[in-house]
mmCIF file of C-alpha atoms (C1' of nucleotides) in Angstrom:
data_model
loop_
_atom_site.group_PDB
_atom_site.id
_atom_site.type_symbol
_atom_site.label_atom_id
_atom_site.label_comp_id
_atom_site.label_asym_id
_atom_site.label_seq_id
_atom_site.Cartn_x
_atom_site.Cartn_y
_atom_site.Cartn_z
ATOM 1 C CA MET A 1 11.352 -19.603 -19.235
ATOM 2 C CA GLY A 2 11.863 -21.342 -15.958
ATOM 3 C CA HIS A 3 14.777 -21.615 -13.657
ATOM 4 C CA ARG A 4 17.581 -23.967 -14.675
ATOM 5 C CA CYS A 5 16.459 -26.560 -12.194
ATOM 6 C CA CYS A 6 13.037 -26.545 -13.826
ATOM 7 C CA THR A 7 14.153 -27.101 -17.369
ATOM 8 C CA LYS A 8 15.078 -30.708 -16.818
ATOM 9 C CA GLN A 9 11.599 -31.874 -16.066
ATOM 10 C CA LYS A 10 7.974 -31.070 -16.649
ATOM 11 C CA VAL A 11 6.874 -28.751 -13.918
ATOM 12 C CA LYS A 12 3.488 -27.577 -12.829
ATOM 13 C CA ARG A 13 2.980 -23.880 -12.273
ATOM 14 C CA GLY A 14 0.413 -21.734 -10.596
ATOM 15 C CA LEU A 15 -1.417 -22.189 -7.356
ATOM 16 C CA TRP A 16 -0.671 -25.169 -5.182
ATOM 17 C CA SER A 17 -3.373 -27.733 -4.559
ATOM 18 C CA PRO A 18 -4.020 -29.078 -1.057
ATOM 19 C CA GLU A 19 -2.673 -32.430 -2.228
ATOM 20 C CA GLU A 20 0.593 -30.855 -3.290
ATOM 21 C CA ASP A 21 0.816 -29.027 -0.005
ATOM 22 C CA ASP A 22 0.300 -32.283 1.853
ATOM 23 C CA LYS A 23 3.034 -34.006 -0.097
ATOM 24 C CA LEU A 24 5.524 -31.220 0.443
ATOM 25 C CA LEU A 25 4.664 -30.787 4.101
ATOM 26 C CA LYS A 26 4.901 -34.504 4.742
ATOM 27 C CA HIS A 27 8.202 -34.820 2.945
ATOM 28 C CA ILE A 28 9.890 -31.909 4.675
ATOM 29 C CA THR A 29 8.511 -32.835 8.066
ATOM 30 C CA GLU A 30 9.917 -36.316 7.730
ATOM 31 C CA HIS A 31 13.137 -35.697 5.846
ATOM 32 C CA GLY A 32 13.868 -31.998 5.900
ATOM 33 C CA HIS A 33 14.332 -30.191 2.648
ATOM 34 C CA GLY A 34 18.011 -30.951 2.100
ATOM 35 C CA SER A 35 18.732 -29.893 -1.427
ATOM 36 C CA TRP A 36 15.693 -28.097 -2.744
ATOM 37 C CA SER A 37 16.367 -29.253 -6.246
ATOM 38 C CA SER A 38 15.849 -32.829 -5.152
ATOM 39 C CA VAL A 39 12.725 -32.164 -3.105
ATOM 40 C CA PRO A 40 10.202 -32.344 -5.956
ATOM 41 C CA LYS A 41 11.395 -35.762 -7.032
ATOM 42 C CA LEU A 42 11.610 -37.138 -3.512
ATOM 43 C CA ALA A 43 8.249 -35.686 -2.535
ATOM 44 C CA GLY A 44 6.564 -36.841 -5.729
ATOM 45 C CA LEU A 45 5.760 -33.374 -6.952
ATOM 46 C CA GLN A 46 5.735 -32.006 -10.494
ATOM 47 C CA ARG A 47 7.189 -28.734 -9.308
ATOM 48 C CA CYS A 48 10.551 -27.118 -9.546
ATOM 49 C CA GLY A 49 12.730 -26.933 -6.468
ATOM 50 C CA LYS A 50 12.451 -23.197 -6.256
ATOM 51 C CA SER A 51 8.708 -23.390 -6.286
ATOM 52 C CA CYS A 52 8.793 -25.930 -3.454
ATOM 53 C CA ARG A 53 11.125 -23.768 -1.447
ATOM 54 C CA LEU A 54 8.936 -20.731 -1.928
ATOM 55 C CA ARG A 55 5.815 -22.626 -1.002
ATOM 56 C CA TRP A 56 7.440 -23.907 2.150
ATOM 57 C CA ILE A 57 8.883 -20.591 3.204
ATOM 58 C CA ASN A 58 5.842 -18.484 2.424
ATOM 59 C CA TYR A 59 3.026 -20.802 3.360
ATOM 60 C CA LEU A 60 3.763 -24.199 4.841
ATOM 61 C CA ARG A 61 6.445 -23.422 7.387
ATOM 62 C CA PRO A 62 5.012 -24.233 10.817
ATOM 63 C CA ASP A 63 6.407 -21.135 12.517
ATOM 64 C CA LEU A 64 4.620 -18.758 10.199
ATOM 65 C CA LYS A 65 2.490 -16.115 11.800
ATOM 66 C CA LYS A 66 -0.950 -15.970 10.247
ATOM 67 C CA GLY A 67 -3.259 -13.019 10.087
ATOM 68 C CA SER A 68 -2.862 -9.359 9.357
ATOM 69 C CA PHE A 69 0.034 -7.247 10.502
ATOM 70 C CA THR A 70 -0.244 -5.571 13.877
ATOM 71 C CA ALA A 71 0.336 -1.873 14.377
ATOM 72 C CA GLU A 72 3.612 -2.661 16.071
ATOM 73 C CA GLU A 73 4.761 -4.797 13.161
ATOM 74 C CA GLU A 74 3.773 -2.046 10.790
ATOM 75 C CA GLN A 75 5.858 0.443 12.730
ATOM 76 C CA ILE A 76 8.833 -1.883 12.723
ATOM 77 C CA ILE A 77 8.555 -2.317 8.977
ATOM 78 C CA ILE A 78 8.467 1.425 8.438
ATOM 79 C CA ASP A 79 11.397 2.068 10.715
ATOM 80 C CA VAL A 80 13.606 -0.694 9.387
ATOM 81 C CA HIS A 81 12.692 0.105 5.805
ATOM 82 C CA ARG A 82 13.819 3.647 6.358
ATOM 83 C CA ILE A 83 17.263 2.317 7.196
ATOM 84 C CA LEU A 84 17.543 -0.615 4.839
ATOM 85 C CA GLY A 85 15.327 0.301 1.923
ATOM 86 C CA ASN A 86 13.697 -2.479 -0.059
ATOM 87 C CA ARG A 87 15.683 -5.239 1.563
ATOM 88 C CA TRP A 88 12.645 -7.276 2.375
ATOM 89 C CA ALA A 89 14.450 -10.329 3.605
ATOM 90 C CA GLN A 90 16.394 -8.247 6.116
ATOM 91 C CA ILE A 91 13.257 -6.451 7.199
ATOM 92 C CA ALA A 92 11.407 -9.733 7.619
ATOM 93 C CA LYS A 93 14.086 -10.942 9.993
ATOM 94 C CA HIS A 94 12.860 -8.355 12.460
ATOM 95 C CA LEU A 95 9.364 -9.808 12.319
ATOM 96 C CA PRO A 96 9.275 -13.378 13.592
ATOM 97 C CA GLY A 97 6.907 -15.518 11.597
ATOM 98 C CA ARG A 98 6.676 -13.094 8.697
ATOM 99 C CA THR A 99 8.176 -13.662 5.277
ATOM 100 C CA ASP A 100 9.896 -11.248 2.972
ATOM 101 C CA ASN A 101 7.128 -11.759 0.436
ATOM 102 C CA GLU A 102 4.499 -10.933 3.004
ATOM 103 C CA VAL A 103 6.326 -7.821 4.156
ATOM 104 C CA LYS A 104 6.855 -6.711 0.581
ATOM 105 C CA ASN A 105 3.208 -7.160 -0.302
ATOM 106 C CA PHE A 106 2.086 -5.367 2.833
ATOM 107 C CA TRP A 107 4.413 -2.505 2.043
ATOM 108 C CA ASN A 108 3.252 -2.156 -1.531
ATOM 109 C CA SER A 109 -0.427 -2.545 -0.829
ATOM 110 C CA CYS A 110 -0.766 -0.617 2.376
ATOM 111 C CA ILE A 111 2.156 1.184 3.976
ATOM 112 C CA LYS A 112 3.310 2.843 0.788
ATOM 113 C CA LYS A 113 -0.068 4.435 0.283
ATOM 114 C CA LYS A 114 -0.267 5.461 3.873
ATOM 115 C CA LEU A 115 3.081 7.227 3.694
ATOM 116 C CA LEU A 116 2.064 8.979 0.508
ATOM 117 C CA SER A 117 -1.175 10.061 2.047
ATOM 118 C CA GLN A 118 0.829 11.649 4.834
ATOM 119 C CA GLY A 119 3.033 13.487 2.364
ATOM 120 C CA LEU A 120 6.007 11.224 2.933
ATOM 121 C CA ASP A 121 8.153 9.737 0.222
ATOM 122 C CA PRO A 122 8.002 5.944 0.623
ATOM 123 C CA LYS A 123 11.543 5.615 -0.687
ATOM 124 C CA THR A 124 13.307 8.181 1.453
ATOM 125 C CA HIS A 125 10.746 8.639 4.222
ATOM 126 C CA ASN A 126 11.293 12.364 3.911
ATOM 127 C CA LEU A 127 8.421 14.675 3.518
ATOM 128 C CA LEU A 128 7.756 15.040 -0.148
ATOM 129 C CA SER A 129 9.002 18.105 -1.960
ATOM 130 C CA LEU A 130 6.469 20.598 -3.119
ATOM 131 C CA ARG A 131 6.863 19.342 -6.648
ATOM 132 C CA GLN A 132 6.362 15.764 -5.630
ATOM 133 C CA ARG A 133 3.454 16.686 -3.497
ATOM 134 C CA ALA A 134 2.015 18.659 -6.344
ATOM 135 C CA SER A 135 2.339 15.789 -8.755
ATOM 136 C CA ASN A 136 0.949 13.442 -6.207
ATOM 137 C CA LYS A 137 -1.853 15.820 -5.713
ATOM 138 C CA ALA A 138 -2.439 16.150 -9.425
ATOM 139 C CA ALA A 139 -2.553 12.428 -9.705
ATOM 140 C CA CYS A 140 -5.255 12.497 -7.108
ATOM 141 C CA LYS A 141 -7.243 14.957 -9.181
ATOM 142 C CA HIS A 142 -7.017 17.699 -6.648
ATOM 143 C CA SER A 143 -5.453 21.075 -7.191
ATOM 144 C CA SER A 144 -4.573 24.107 -5.160
ATOM 145 C CA SER A 145 -2.779 27.187 -6.378
ATOM 146 C CA SER A 146 -1.567 28.252 -2.959
ATOM 147 C CA GLN A 147 1.221 25.716 -2.793
ATOM 148 C CA SER A 148 3.232 27.176 -5.637
ATOM 149 C CA GLN A 149 4.093 30.303 -3.684
ATOM 150 C CA GLN A 150 5.626 28.580 -0.705
ATOM 151 C CA SER A 151 9.239 29.003 0.290
ATOM 152 C CA ALA A 152 11.937 26.370 0.174
ATOM 153 C CA PHE A 153 11.025 25.320 3.647
ATOM 154 C CA THR A 154 7.487 24.655 4.561
ATOM 155 C CA VAL A 155 6.649 24.530 8.198
ATOM 156 C CA PHE A 156 3.537 22.622 8.937
ATOM 157 C CA ASN A 157 2.011 23.182 12.284
ATOM 158 C CA VAL A 158 0.599 19.764 12.750
ATOM 159 C CA SER A 159 0.152 20.161 16.451
ATOM 160 C CA SER A 160 2.694 17.467 16.910
ATOM 161 C CA GLN A 161 2.505 16.825 20.564
ATOM 162 C CA ALA A 162 4.593 14.782 22.873
ATOM 163 C CA ARG A 163 2.978 12.790 25.567
ATOM 164 C CA ASP A 164 3.511 11.958 29.161
ATOM 165 C CA ALA A 165 3.743 8.438 30.466
ATOM 166 C CA ASN A 166 0.048 7.919 29.808
ATOM 167 C CA ASN A 167 0.399 9.095 26.250
ATOM 168 C CA THR A 168 -1.291 12.303 27.171
ATOM 169 C CA VAL A 169 -0.557 15.069 24.741
ATOM 170 C CA MET A 170 1.797 17.602 26.275
ATOM 171 C CA MET A 171 3.481 19.894 23.802
ATOM 172 C CA ASN A 172 3.556 21.271 20.343
ATOM 173 C CA ALA A 173 6.334 21.062 17.820
ATOM 174 C CA PRO A 174 6.481 22.089 14.225
ATOM 175 C CA ALA A 175 7.391 19.759 11.464
ATOM 176 C CA VAL A 176 9.581 20.872 8.639
ATOM 177 C CA ALA A 177 9.358 19.727 5.058
ATOM 178 C CA PHE A 178 12.782 19.386 3.551
ATOM 179 C CA PRO A 179 13.048 19.654 -0.168
ATOM 180 C CA ASN A 180 14.475 16.615 -1.818
ATOM 181 C CA ASP A 181 18.131 15.873 -1.426
ATOM 182 C CA GLN A 182 18.502 18.123 1.508
ATOM 183 C CA THR A 183 20.177 17.564 4.806
ATOM 184 C CA MET A 184 18.569 17.185 8.136
ATOM 185 C CA ALA A 185 20.778 17.214 11.170
ATOM 186 C CA VAL A 186 19.790 15.831 14.490
ATOM 187 C CA GLN A 187 21.411 16.577 17.755
ATOM 188 C CA ILE A 188 21.599 13.557 19.953
ATOM 189 C CA PRO A 189 21.776 14.069 23.701
ATOM 190 C CA SER A 190 24.769 12.596 25.394
ATOM 191 C CA SER A 191 22.719 10.669 27.906
ATOM 192 C CA GLU A 192 20.362 8.068 26.573
ATOM 193 C CA PRO A 193 17.769 7.202 29.174
ATOM 194 C CA GLN A 194 16.179 3.835 28.658
ATOM 195 C CA ASN A 195 12.498 3.277 28.548
ATOM 196 C CA PRO A 196 11.495 -0.122 29.849
ATOM 197 C CA ASN A 197 8.299 0.009 27.824
ATOM 198 C CA ALA A 198 10.120 0.109 24.545
ATOM 199 C CA SER A 199 9.945 -3.567 23.915
ATOM 200 C CA TYR A 200 11.216 -3.511 20.386
ATOM 201 C CA ALA A 201 14.072 -1.248 21.309
ATOM 202 C CA GLN A 202 15.244 -3.761 23.825
ATOM 203 C CA ASN A 203 15.792 -6.216 21.058
ATOM 204 C CA LEU A 204 18.125 -3.885 19.326
ATOM 205 C CA ASN A 205 21.780 -3.447 19.924
ATOM 206 C CA GLU A 206 21.446 -0.505 22.202
ATOM 207 C CA SER A 207 25.078 0.412 21.965
ATOM 208 C CA THR A 208 24.662 1.316 18.348
ATOM 209 C CA ILE A 209 21.000 2.028 17.848
ATOM 210 C CA TYR A 210 19.374 4.905 19.598
ATOM 211 C CA PRO A 211 16.625 3.222 21.532
ATOM 212 C CA TYR A 212 13.006 3.816 20.743
ATOM 213 C CA GLY A 213 11.102 5.279 23.580
ATOM 214 C CA SER A 214 13.932 7.369 24.902
ATOM 215 C CA SER A 215 13.720 11.064 25.429
ATOM 216 C CA LEU A 216 15.182 12.777 22.446
ATOM 217 C CA ASP A 217 16.122 16.309 21.663
ATOM 218 C CA THR A 218 15.482 16.710 18.006
ATOM 219 C CA THR A 219 17.212 19.921 17.179
ATOM 220 C CA PHE A 220 17.505 21.355 13.732
ATOM 221 C CA VAL A 221 20.530 23.542 13.914
ATOM 222 C CA SER A 222 22.260 26.252 12.002
ATOM 223 C CA SER A 223 25.461 26.962 10.147
ATOM 224 C CA SER A 224 28.276 25.453 12.125
ATOM 225 C CA PRO A 225 27.544 21.941 13.221
ATOM 226 C CA PRO A 226 28.341 21.036 16.792
ATOM 227 C CA SER A 227 30.184 17.818 17.330
ATOM 228 C CA SER A 228 27.083 15.968 18.340
ATOM 229 C CA VAL A 229 25.198 16.784 15.183
ATOM 230 C CA HIS A 230 24.992 13.856 12.858
ATOM 231 C CA GLN A 231 24.436 14.184 9.194
ATOM 232 C CA LEU A 232 21.963 11.753 7.830
ATOM 233 C CA PRO A 233 22.932 9.727 4.818
ATOM 234 C CA GLY A 234 20.931 10.375 1.721
ATOM 235 C CA LEU A 235 19.410 13.591 2.869
ATOM 236 C CA GLY A 236 21.634 16.015 1.060
ATOM 237 C CA ASN A 237 23.529 19.106 2.135
ATOM 238 C CA MET A 238 21.179 21.956 2.506
ATOM 239 C CA LEU A 239 21.219 22.452 6.202
ATOM 240 C CA TYR A 240 24.615 24.002 6.512
ATOM 241 C CA GLU A 241 23.969 26.180 3.525
ATOM 242 C CA ASN A 242 21.070 27.828 5.217
ATOM 243 C CA PRO A 243 20.799 29.952 8.288
ATOM 244 C CA CYS A 244 19.022 28.697 11.312
ATOM 245 C CA ILE A 245 15.679 27.368 10.376
ATOM 246 C CA TRP A 246 14.130 26.471 13.625
ATOM 247 C CA ASP A 247 14.899 24.846 16.844
ATOM 248 C CA ALA A 248 12.487 22.545 18.468
ATOM 249 C CA THR A 249 12.647 20.068 21.226
ATOM 250 C CA ALA A 250 10.493 17.040 21.030
ATOM 251 C CA ILE A 251 10.052 14.418 23.650
ATOM 252 C CA PHE A 252 8.930 11.040 22.489
ATOM 253 C CA GLU A 253 7.580 8.383 24.728
ATOM 254 C CA THR A 254 6.684 4.749 24.166
ATOM 255 C CA PHE A 255 7.573 4.901 20.567
ATOM 256 C CA GLY A 256 6.595 1.359 19.775
ATOM 257 C CA GLU A 257 2.945 2.031 19.337
ATOM 258 C CA PRO A 258 1.857 4.417 16.644
ATOM 259 C CA ARG A 259 -0.606 6.902 17.961
ATOM 260 C CA VAL A 260 -3.254 9.164 16.678
ATOM 261 C CA GLU A 261 -3.029 12.676 17.866
ATOM 262 C CA GLY A 262 -5.159 13.637 20.777
ATOM 263 C CA LEU A 263 -6.344 10.175 21.653
ATOM 264 C CA GLN A 264 -6.539 9.379 25.298
ATOM 265 C CA PRO A 265 -5.659 5.885 26.527
ATOM 266 C CA PRO A 266 -9.223 4.551 26.657
ATOM 267 C CA GLN A 267 -9.620 5.501 23.050
ATOM 268 C CA GLN A 268 -6.534 3.705 21.936
ATOM 269 C CA GLN A 269 -8.290 0.376 21.849
ATOM 270 C CA GLN A 270 -10.555 1.835 19.271
ATOM 271 C CA GLN A 271 -7.497 3.254 17.573
ATOM 272 C CA GLN A 272 -6.090 -0.233 17.338
ATOM 273 C CA GLN A 273 -9.230 -1.359 15.569
ATOM 274 C CA ASP A 274 -9.157 1.685 13.389
ATOM 275 C CA LYS A 275 -5.621 0.792 12.404
ATOM 276 C CA GLU A 276 -6.986 -2.208 10.601
ATOM 277 C CA LYS A 277 -9.049 0.088 8.476
ATOM 278 C CA ILE A 278 -6.097 2.114 7.341
ATOM 279 C CA CYS A 279 -6.000 0.479 3.970
ATOM 280 C CA GLU A 280 -9.659 1.146 3.461
ATOM 281 C CA THR A 281 -9.359 4.790 4.317
ATOM 282 C CA ALA A 282 -6.021 5.525 2.727
ATOM 283 C CA GLU A 283 -7.617 6.520 -0.500
ATOM 284 C CA ASP A 284 -9.776 9.032 1.267
ATOM 285 C CA LYS A 285 -6.674 10.700 2.631
ATOM 286 C CA ILE A 286 -4.788 10.796 -0.616
ATOM 287 C CA ASP A 287 -5.039 14.547 -0.791
ATOM 288 C CA VAL A 288 -1.646 15.291 0.699
ATOM 289 C CA ASP A 289 -2.274 18.867 1.652
ATOM 290 C CA ALA A 290 -5.563 18.077 3.169
ATOM 291 C CA SER A 291 -4.073 15.375 5.286
ATOM 292 C CA LEU A 292 -1.161 17.488 6.395
ATOM 293 C CA GLU A 293 -3.434 20.228 7.488
ATOM 294 C CA SER A 294 -6.114 18.095 8.951
ATOM 295 C CA ASP A 295 -6.529 16.884 12.464
ATOM 296 C CA SER A 296 -6.052 13.343 11.288
ATOM 297 C CA PHE A 297 -2.388 13.749 10.501
ATOM 298 C CA ASP A 298 -0.634 10.623 11.636
ATOM 299 C CA LEU A 299 1.744 11.791 14.304
ATOM 300 C CA GLY A 300 3.169 8.352 14.639
ATOM 301 C CA LEU A 301 4.516 8.527 11.142
ATOM 302 C CA LEU A 302 5.974 11.940 11.687
ATOM 303 C CA GLU A 303 7.642 10.906 14.887
ATOM 304 C CA SER A 304 8.889 7.864 13.117
ATOM 305 C CA THR A 305 10.520 10.015 10.513
ATOM 306 C CA LEU A 306 12.246 12.151 13.075
ATOM 307 C CA MET A 307 13.165 9.266 15.301
ATOM 308 C CA SER A 308 14.788 7.491 12.452
ATOM 309 C CA ALA A 309 17.344 10.213 12.286
ATOM 310 C CA ALA A 310 18.563 9.256 15.701
ATOM 311 C CA MET A 311 18.825 5.650 14.676
ATOM 312 C CA TYR A 312 21.622 6.489 12.329
ATOM 313 C CA ARG A 313 23.853 7.290 15.190
ATOM 314 C CA ASP A 314 27.059 5.312 15.235
ATOM 315 C CA LEU A 315 26.052 3.172 12.331
ATOM 316 C CA SER A 316 29.002 2.742 10.087
ATOM 317 C CA SER A 317 26.914 1.364 7.295
ATOM 318 C CA MET A 318 23.448 0.284 6.432
ATOM 319 C CA ASP A 319 24.553 -3.276 6.601
ATOM 320 C CA ASP A 320 25.466 -2.892 10.250
ATOM 321 C CA PHE A 321 21.847 -2.348 10.966
ATOM 322 C CA GLY A 322 20.840 -5.419 9.126
ATOM 323 C CA TRP A 323 23.420 -7.672 10.638
ATOM 324 C CA ASN A 324 23.762 -6.579 14.199
ATOM 325 C CA PHE A 325 20.456 -8.037 15.326
ATOM 326 C "C1'" DA B 1 -27.985 -8.600 -11.892
ATOM 327 C "C1'" DA B 2 -24.127 -7.736 -14.765
ATOM 328 C "C1'" DT B 3 -20.030 -5.508 -15.541
ATOM 329 C "C1'" DT B 4 -15.977 -2.962 -14.437
ATOM 330 C "C1'" DC B 5 -12.567 -1.490 -11.364
ATOM 331 C "C1'" DC B 6 -9.384 -2.112 -7.793
ATOM 332 C "C1'" DA B 7 -6.710 -4.151 -3.921
ATOM 333 C "C1'" DT B 8 -4.487 -8.020 -2.311
ATOM 334 C "C1'" DC B 9 -1.451 -11.741 -2.341
ATOM 335 C "C1'" DA B 10 0.596 -16.069 -4.113
ATOM 336 C "C1'" DA B 11 3.696 -17.302 -7.339
ATOM 337 C "C1'" DC B 12 6.948 -16.600 -10.971
ATOM 338 C "C1'" DC B 13 11.053 -14.475 -13.229
ATOM 339 C "C1'" DG B 14 15.549 -13.129 -13.576
ATOM 340 C "C1'" DC B 15 19.568 -11.500 -11.378
ATOM 341 C "C1'" DC B 16 23.124 -11.970 -7.921
ATOM 342 C "C1'" DT B 17 26.068 -14.443 -4.825
ATOM 343 C "C1'" DG B 18 28.494 -18.141 -2.795
ATOM 344 C "C1'" DC B 19 30.053 -22.714 -3.057
ATOM 345 C "C1'" DC B 20 32.129 -26.560 -5.251
ATOM 346 C "C1'" DC B 21 34.845 -28.826 -8.633
ATOM 347 C "C1'" DC C 1 40.929 -18.902 -11.707
ATOM 348 C "C1'" DG C 2 36.730 -19.852 -14.033
ATOM 349 C "C1'" DG C 3 32.490 -22.257 -14.984
ATOM 350 C "C1'" DG C 4 28.368 -24.526 -13.350
ATOM 351 C "C1'" DC C 5 24.970 -25.003 -10.021
ATOM 352 C "C1'" DA C 6 21.804 -24.001 -6.211
ATOM 353 C "C1'" DG C 7 19.907 -20.875 -3.111
ATOM 354 C "C1'" DG C 8 18.433 -16.284 -1.966
ATOM 355 C "C1'" DC C 9 16.429 -12.103 -3.085
ATOM 356 C "C1'" DG C 10 13.678 -8.195 -5.077
ATOM 357 C "C1'" DG C 11 10.656 -6.910 -8.778
ATOM 358 C "C1'" DT C 12 6.763 -8.097 -11.283
ATOM 359 C "C1'" DT C 13 2.745 -10.570 -12.826
ATOM 360 C "C1'" DG C 14 -1.634 -12.706 -12.755
ATOM 361 C "C1'" DA C 15 -5.552 -14.802 -10.326
ATOM 362 C "C1'" DT C 16 -8.988 -13.812 -7.216
ATOM 363 C "C1'" DG C 17 -12.510 -11.618 -4.612
ATOM 364 C "C1'" DG C 18 -14.838 -7.615 -3.090
ATOM 365 C "C1'" DA C 19 -16.463 -2.890 -4.006
ATOM 366 C "C1'" DA C 20 -18.318 0.335 -7.048
ATOM 367 C "C1'" DT C 21 -21.056 1.573 -10.940
#
DNA sequence: AATTCCATCAACCGCCTGCCC
DNA sequence: CGGGCAGGCGGTTGATGGAAT
């Protein structure tokens, strides 16, 4: 069953031929699309208006960016998705030249697997619960009995290390796995130093979005929340029900570019190339525990998860994020 | 070399929303 | 106000090509 606009006439379906593309491109270039429902007739195409619109938006539009996603684009997708969820059209607006369809496909075929391989829930961006990790693990045909005896909180020492201005690794910080539907609180410093290198952050509304690339105290606190502690939507209520878990200070620099732990600047060019192989290697990393414990843990993703907490600051709603820039 | 499996991506489907009458 | 229509969106499907067996 087609769309209403397609029921009135015979319409062709399936892949577009070069001839059809030419007709549509020529018509829209000369006349604009106007009402999409009238485009097929005016352009001499046996397609429905929706199909023409989709073809134009996803393929023929002259401002489309061709080629694979860059590491920076990937990071933007992850960060915005964490806030907005599967609102692909909104996410795509942050990526000039990319379409919602493209972003959606990239997410489903690549990023989703990468997050899972890092032990992160693609929906919530939280670290997966032990149960989820276990089921994920089972699905991957790996098993380990040691996990079942862990406490409610699992602290992974992933050698998460902040970097100096040259991205040199400087410090260690633990990462905490929060069981599902739990709360994480993040203490935001009152001053918010700007980092001129955070190009993406500069595009954001910096009065409402905590800028990427700024120094950030990420402090997981105990029972009584100080005024500057912000509860994160969708993360539950466990924090205040538990005594102090840990307190760590992390300093993040130049957040825009995902990094691989321990890489020095000269190696980052290779890292960039390696990034393109992520999809190929994702399956190799599907063993969640192995990846969490291994040296190849993607610090960029972890930082991203923590940094996102700060991005909630002063947002009255998810929609604010989507509409403010 | 043939077959099967899997990942990717273009396109479709159906729902929702806003506009117009 | 309510119905019809068109556009927009997210979920899903199916074709395709490459990798694995």
